[in-house]
Structures are given as structure tokens and as C-alpha cells.
Short mmCIF file of C-alpha atoms in Angstrom, two decimals:
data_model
loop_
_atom_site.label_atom_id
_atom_site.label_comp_id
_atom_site.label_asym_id
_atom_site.label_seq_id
_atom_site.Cartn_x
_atom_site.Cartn_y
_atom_site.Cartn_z
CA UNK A 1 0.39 19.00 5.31
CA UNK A 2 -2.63 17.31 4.55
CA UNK A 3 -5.76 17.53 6.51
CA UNK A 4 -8.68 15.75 7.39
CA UNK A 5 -10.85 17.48 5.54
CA UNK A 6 -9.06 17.29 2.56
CA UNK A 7 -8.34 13.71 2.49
CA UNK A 8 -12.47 13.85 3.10
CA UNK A 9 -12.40 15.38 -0.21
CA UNK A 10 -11.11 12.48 -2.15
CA UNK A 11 -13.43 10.63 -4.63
CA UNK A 12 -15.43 7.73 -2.60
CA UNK A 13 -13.64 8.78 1.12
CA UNK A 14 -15.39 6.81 3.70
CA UNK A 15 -12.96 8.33 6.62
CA UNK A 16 -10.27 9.98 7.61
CA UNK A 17 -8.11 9.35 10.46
CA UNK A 18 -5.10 10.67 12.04
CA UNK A 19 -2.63 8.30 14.45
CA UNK A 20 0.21 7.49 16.21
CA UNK A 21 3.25 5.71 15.61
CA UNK A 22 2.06 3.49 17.92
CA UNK A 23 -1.18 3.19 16.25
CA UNK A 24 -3.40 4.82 18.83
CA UNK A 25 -6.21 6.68 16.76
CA UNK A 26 -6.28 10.48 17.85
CA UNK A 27 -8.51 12.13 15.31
CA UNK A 28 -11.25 11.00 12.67
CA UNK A 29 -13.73 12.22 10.02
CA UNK A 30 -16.18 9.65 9.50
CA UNK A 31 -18.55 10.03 6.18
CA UNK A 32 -20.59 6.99 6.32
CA UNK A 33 -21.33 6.05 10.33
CA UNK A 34 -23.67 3.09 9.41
CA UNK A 35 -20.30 1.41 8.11
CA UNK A 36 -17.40 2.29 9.60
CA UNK A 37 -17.27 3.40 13.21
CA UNK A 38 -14.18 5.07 15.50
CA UNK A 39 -13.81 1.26 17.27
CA UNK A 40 -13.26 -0.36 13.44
CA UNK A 41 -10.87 2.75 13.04
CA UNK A 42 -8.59 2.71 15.77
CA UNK A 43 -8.03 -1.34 14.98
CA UNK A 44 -7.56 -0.35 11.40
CA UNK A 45 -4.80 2.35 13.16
CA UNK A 46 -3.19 0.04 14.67
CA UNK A 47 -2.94 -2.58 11.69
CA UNK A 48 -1.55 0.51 9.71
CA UNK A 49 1.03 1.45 12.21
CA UNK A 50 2.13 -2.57 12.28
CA UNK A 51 2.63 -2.61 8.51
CA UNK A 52 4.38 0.62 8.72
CA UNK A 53 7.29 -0.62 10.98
CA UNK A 54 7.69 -4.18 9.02
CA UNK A 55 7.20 -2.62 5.80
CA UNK A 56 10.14 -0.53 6.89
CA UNK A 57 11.91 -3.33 8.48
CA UNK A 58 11.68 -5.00 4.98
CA UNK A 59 12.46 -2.16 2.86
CA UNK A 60 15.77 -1.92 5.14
CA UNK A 61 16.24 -5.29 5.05
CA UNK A 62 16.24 -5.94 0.97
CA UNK A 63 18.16 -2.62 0.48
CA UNK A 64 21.04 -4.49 2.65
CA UNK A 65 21.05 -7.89 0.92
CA UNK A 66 20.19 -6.41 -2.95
CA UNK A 67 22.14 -2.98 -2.92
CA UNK A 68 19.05 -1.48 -4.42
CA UNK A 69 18.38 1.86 -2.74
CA UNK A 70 15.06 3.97 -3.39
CA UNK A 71 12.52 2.15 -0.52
CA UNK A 72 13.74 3.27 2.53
CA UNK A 73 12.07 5.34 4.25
CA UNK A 74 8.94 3.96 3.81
CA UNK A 75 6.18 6.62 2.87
CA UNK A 76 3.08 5.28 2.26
CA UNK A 77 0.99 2.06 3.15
CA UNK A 78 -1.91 0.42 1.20
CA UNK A 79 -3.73 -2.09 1.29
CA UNK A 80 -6.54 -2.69 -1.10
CA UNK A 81 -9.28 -5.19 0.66
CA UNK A 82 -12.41 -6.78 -1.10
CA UNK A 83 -14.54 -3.13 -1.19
CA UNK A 84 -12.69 -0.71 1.02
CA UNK A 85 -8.93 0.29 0.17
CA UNK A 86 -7.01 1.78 3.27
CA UNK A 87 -3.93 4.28 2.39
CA UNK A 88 -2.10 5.62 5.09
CA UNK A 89 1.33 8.11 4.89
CA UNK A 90 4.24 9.01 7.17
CA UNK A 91 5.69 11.49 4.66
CA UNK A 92 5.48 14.46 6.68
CA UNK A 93 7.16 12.88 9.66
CA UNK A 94 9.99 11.45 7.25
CA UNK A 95 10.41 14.76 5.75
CA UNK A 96 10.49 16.31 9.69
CA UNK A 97 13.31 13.45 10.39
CA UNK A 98 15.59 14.49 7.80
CA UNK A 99 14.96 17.94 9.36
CA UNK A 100 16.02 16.91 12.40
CA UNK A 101 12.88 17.76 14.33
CA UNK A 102 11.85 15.72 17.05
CA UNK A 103 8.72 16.77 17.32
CA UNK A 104 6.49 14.64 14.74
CA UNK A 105 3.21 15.41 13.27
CA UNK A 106 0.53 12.16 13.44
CA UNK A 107 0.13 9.66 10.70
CA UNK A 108 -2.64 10.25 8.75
CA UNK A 109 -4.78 8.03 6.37
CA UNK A 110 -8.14 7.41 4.45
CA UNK A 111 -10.25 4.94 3.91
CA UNK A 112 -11.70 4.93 -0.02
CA UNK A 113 -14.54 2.60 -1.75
CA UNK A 114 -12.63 0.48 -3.91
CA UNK A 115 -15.09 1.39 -7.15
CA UNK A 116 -14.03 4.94 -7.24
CA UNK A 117 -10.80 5.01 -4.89
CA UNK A 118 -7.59 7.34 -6.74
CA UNK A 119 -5.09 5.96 -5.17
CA UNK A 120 -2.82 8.70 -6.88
CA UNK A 121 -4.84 11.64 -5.33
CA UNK A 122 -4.85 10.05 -2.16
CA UNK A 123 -0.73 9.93 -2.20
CA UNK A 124 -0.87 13.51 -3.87
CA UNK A 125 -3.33 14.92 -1.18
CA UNK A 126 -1.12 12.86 1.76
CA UNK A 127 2.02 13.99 0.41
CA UNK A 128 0.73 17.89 0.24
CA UNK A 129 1.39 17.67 -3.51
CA UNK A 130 -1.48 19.41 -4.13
CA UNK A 131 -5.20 20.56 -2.93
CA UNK A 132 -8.51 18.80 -3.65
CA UNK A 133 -10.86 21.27 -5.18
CA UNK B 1 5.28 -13.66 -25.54
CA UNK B 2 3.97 -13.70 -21.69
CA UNK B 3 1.27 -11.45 -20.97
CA UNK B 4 2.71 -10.52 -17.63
CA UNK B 5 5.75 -8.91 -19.47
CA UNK B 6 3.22 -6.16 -20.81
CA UNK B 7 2.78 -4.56 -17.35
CA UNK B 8 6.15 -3.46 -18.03
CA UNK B 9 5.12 -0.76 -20.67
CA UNK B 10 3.58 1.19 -17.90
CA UNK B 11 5.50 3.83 -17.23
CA UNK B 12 7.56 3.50 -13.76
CA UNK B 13 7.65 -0.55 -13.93
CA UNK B 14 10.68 -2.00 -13.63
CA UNK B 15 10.46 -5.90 -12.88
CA UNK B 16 7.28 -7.83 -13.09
CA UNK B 17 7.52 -10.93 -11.36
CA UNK B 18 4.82 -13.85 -11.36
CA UNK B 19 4.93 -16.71 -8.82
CA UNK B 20 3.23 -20.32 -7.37
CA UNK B 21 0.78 -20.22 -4.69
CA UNK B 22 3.90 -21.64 -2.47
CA UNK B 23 6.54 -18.35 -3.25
CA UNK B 24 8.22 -20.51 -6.50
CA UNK B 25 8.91 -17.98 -9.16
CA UNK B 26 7.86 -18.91 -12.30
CA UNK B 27 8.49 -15.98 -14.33
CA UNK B 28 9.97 -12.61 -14.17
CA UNK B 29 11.25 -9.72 -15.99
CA UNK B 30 12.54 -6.13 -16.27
CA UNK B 31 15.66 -4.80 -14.57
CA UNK B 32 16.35 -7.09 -11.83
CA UNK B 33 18.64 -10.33 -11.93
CA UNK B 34 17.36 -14.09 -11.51
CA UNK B 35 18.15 -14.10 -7.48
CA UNK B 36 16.67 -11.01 -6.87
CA UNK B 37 13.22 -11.83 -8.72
CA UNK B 38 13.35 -15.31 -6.70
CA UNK B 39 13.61 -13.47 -3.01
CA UNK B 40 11.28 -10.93 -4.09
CA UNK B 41 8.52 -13.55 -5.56
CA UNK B 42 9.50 -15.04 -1.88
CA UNK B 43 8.85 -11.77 -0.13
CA UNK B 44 5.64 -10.87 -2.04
CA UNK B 45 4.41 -14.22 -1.07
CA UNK B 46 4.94 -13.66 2.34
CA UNK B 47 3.45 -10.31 2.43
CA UNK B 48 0.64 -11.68 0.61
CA UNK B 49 -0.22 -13.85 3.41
CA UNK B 50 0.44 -11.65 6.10
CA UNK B 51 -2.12 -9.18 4.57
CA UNK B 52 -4.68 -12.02 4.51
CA UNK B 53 -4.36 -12.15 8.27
CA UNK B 54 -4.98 -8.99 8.84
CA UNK B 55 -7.67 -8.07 6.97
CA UNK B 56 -9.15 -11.45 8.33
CA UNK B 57 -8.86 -10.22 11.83
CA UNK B 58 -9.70 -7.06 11.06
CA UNK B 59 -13.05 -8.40 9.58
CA UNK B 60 -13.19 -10.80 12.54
CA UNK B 61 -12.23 -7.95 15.63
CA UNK B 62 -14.44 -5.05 14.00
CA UNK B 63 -17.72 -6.68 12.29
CA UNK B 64 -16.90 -4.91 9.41
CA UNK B 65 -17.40 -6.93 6.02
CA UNK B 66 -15.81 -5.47 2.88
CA UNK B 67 -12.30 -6.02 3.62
CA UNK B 68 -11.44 -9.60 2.86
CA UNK B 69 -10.08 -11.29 0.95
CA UNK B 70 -7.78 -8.69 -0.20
CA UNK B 71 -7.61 -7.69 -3.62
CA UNK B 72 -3.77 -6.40 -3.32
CA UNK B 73 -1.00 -4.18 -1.28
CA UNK B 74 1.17 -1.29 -2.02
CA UNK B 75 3.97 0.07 -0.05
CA UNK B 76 5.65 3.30 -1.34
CA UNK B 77 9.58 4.17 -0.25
CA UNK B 78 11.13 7.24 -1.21
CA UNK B 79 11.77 6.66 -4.68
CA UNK B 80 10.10 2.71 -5.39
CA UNK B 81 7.53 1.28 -4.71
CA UNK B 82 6.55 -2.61 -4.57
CA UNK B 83 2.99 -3.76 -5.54
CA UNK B 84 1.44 -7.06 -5.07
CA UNK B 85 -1.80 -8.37 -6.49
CA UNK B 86 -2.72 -11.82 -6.29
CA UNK B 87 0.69 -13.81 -7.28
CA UNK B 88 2.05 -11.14 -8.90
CA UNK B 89 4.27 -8.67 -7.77
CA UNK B 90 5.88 -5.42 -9.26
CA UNK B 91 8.46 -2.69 -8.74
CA UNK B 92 7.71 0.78 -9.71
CA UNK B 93 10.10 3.64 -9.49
CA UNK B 94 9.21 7.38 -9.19
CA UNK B 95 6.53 9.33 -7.55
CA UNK B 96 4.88 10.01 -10.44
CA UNK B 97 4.06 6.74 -11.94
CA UNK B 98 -0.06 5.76 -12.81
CA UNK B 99 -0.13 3.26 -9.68
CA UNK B 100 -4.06 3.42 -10.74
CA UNK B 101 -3.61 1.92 -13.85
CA UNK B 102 -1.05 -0.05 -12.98
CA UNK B 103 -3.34 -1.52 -9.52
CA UNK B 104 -5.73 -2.23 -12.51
CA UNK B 105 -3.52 -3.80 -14.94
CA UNK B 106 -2.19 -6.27 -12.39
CA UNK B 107 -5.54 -7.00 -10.97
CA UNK B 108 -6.65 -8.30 -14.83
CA UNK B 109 -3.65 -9.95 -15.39
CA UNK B 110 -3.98 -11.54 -12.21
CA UNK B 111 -7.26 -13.21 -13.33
CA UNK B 112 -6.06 -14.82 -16.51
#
């Protein structure tokens, strides 16, 4: 499982942040404090954990009424604003669920400059593909 | 030939889909039929919107400039993956695909 610190790692990371479900932030590396603070974080949190659930509202909803399958669960959420890109991941709760566990790790996300954000790392590094050096 | 149908030579891309600023699909190709490309031209619309609002309130609730107006979305499932950039939208399939190059390509084509 990723970890702060790693997800710190990526090229142009501005913060890290861990969350619930419910959006609440719970933990946060912040690499730039003159331009994103733990208030913009938790709302950013909570936006996150809104597009999580209707992103995987929608991705049950079109694999009912298409008979594509492949979306569902949802595993990762981006969205790529004017400078700042925000990429957040349930993966290793999804991967828990099919476990059965019902005790769930946090969500966890970054926040990347767009003019050097990898979005691929930052799924590779959230999904615990593989380490940043 | 329309330029949006060379998105589809990335590898992963399977149905490129262009539409009007009200959801109309104008074009759209790759491995999906005519209804399907109209509800998801529909559904990327909406989406598009809905991110507007909240990077808008974000921006607005926070201070923070730098977020809006969005440049684009993705949302990754378990095997695809739907991208939207301006009023186009795309669905890519595997883990593996170059979602950099492919947040890139869209955001040129999305210029033009």
C-alpha cells in the first residue's frame, strides 16, 4: 500500500492526503504551505469522496443499461483543474472488499502541478505497482 | 478523415466520441454502437459540468486559484477507464494504457 511519503515522491507533488469514505481528511503531507493548506485539503477530501460514490453510481449504472463490464468498481478519481491535477484511489479498499475484510484502509490521494504531473506514476504508486525511487 | 479518429491509435482506446456544447454527438468511433456513443457523449457532458461546479466551489470555499476552469477528468474502473477533455470523451481499456499521452492528445485535439 502506498504511503504518504511516497506519493510525496511523485514528480511536481504539492500534497498528499489520506481520507475517509466519507471524505473527512485524516492525514496530510503538505510540500508547498504558501499554496495549499489542510482547510483547502479536507474540502478537496470531501469533493473526492463525492465523485467517488457517483462515479461509482455511474459506472454501475451504464454497466446495467450497456452490458459493458470492466468499470465497476471504481478505482481511481481525477480530475485535472487549470494548474493543479488531483488523483485520488480506493484500490486498496476494493481489493480488501473482494477479500472480505471489513476493516478498510483510508483513501488516499495527491495533488500534482499540472506541468510535470505523471498521472501514470501516480496510479502506479496508488495502486502499489511499484516504488518511487 | 476526422482528426478525432486518430486518438484511437493510442494504445488502450477504444471509442472516441466528440460532442456539442449541449451533449449532441456529433461524431464517434471505435468499438461501441451509435446509442451507446449518444448516452455516453450525454454522460460526458454531464460530468463535464458537474466538474465545473466543483472546482468552482472549490476555488470559491478554499481561496485557492489554480483549479478552474478544468482542463479534463478521468475515472478509472477495474479494467476501463472513461476520459473527458473539453467535448471530447474517450474509453480506454487496461491498466496499462499511456493515459499521459493520451490526457495530452485529447487536450490538443480538443483545441482544434
Amino acid at each position: 500500500m502506498a504511503t504518504l511519503d511516497e506519493l510525496m515522491r511523485l514528480p511536481a507533488a504539492m500534497a498528499a492526503f489520506e481520507f475517509r469514505g466519507s471524505g473527512e481528511l485524516l492525514d496530510q503531507r503538505i510540500a508547498y504551505p504558501e499554496r495549499i493548506n489542510e482547510t483547502t485539503l479536507d474540502l478537496l477530501a470531501h469533493m473526492c469522496a463525492a465523485n467517488m460514490s457517483i462515479a461509482t453510481m455511474q459506472a454501475r449504472g451504464w454497466e446495467k443499461v450497456t452490458a459493458m463490464k470492466g468499470f465497476y468498481p471504481i478505482q481511481e478519481f481525477t480530475l485535472v483543474g487549470f494548474d493543479w491535477s488531483v488523483v485520488v484511489s480506493g484500490f486498496r479498499r476494493e481489493q480488501l472488499k473482494n477479500e472480505d475484510k471489513t476493516s478498510l484502509p483510508p483513501l488516499m490521494g495527491v495533488v500534482l502541478g499540472n506541468e510535470k504531473a505523471d498521472y501514470e506514476a501516480a496510479f502506479a504508486v496508488l495502486e502499489g505497482q511499484e516504488p518511487i525511487p | 478523415m476526422s482528426m478525432i479518429r486518430r486518438i484511437l491509435a493510442l494504445d488502450g482506446v477504444n471509442v472516441i466520441c466528440h460532442f456539442r456544447d449541449d451533449g449532441y454527438l456529433l461524431e464517434g468511433y471505435g468499438l461501441m454502437g451509435r446509442d451507446d456513443m449518444v448516452r455516453l457523449a450525454q454522460f460526458a457532458h454531464d460530468y463535464r459540468r458537474m466538474i465545473q461546479g466543483n472546482a468552482d466551489q472549490l476555488a470559491m470555499f478554499t481561496g485557492m486559484r489554480g483549479w478552474t476552469p478544468p482542463h479534463g477528468w478521468v475515472v478509472r474502473g477495474a479494467v476501463q477507464s472513461v476520459c473527458g477533455v473539453g467535448n471530447l470523451v474517450c474509453i480506454v481499456e487496461g491498466a496499462d494504457a499511456p493515459m499521459n499521452e493520451i490526457l495530452l492528445e485529447l487536450r490538443e485535439i480538443s483545441h482544434w
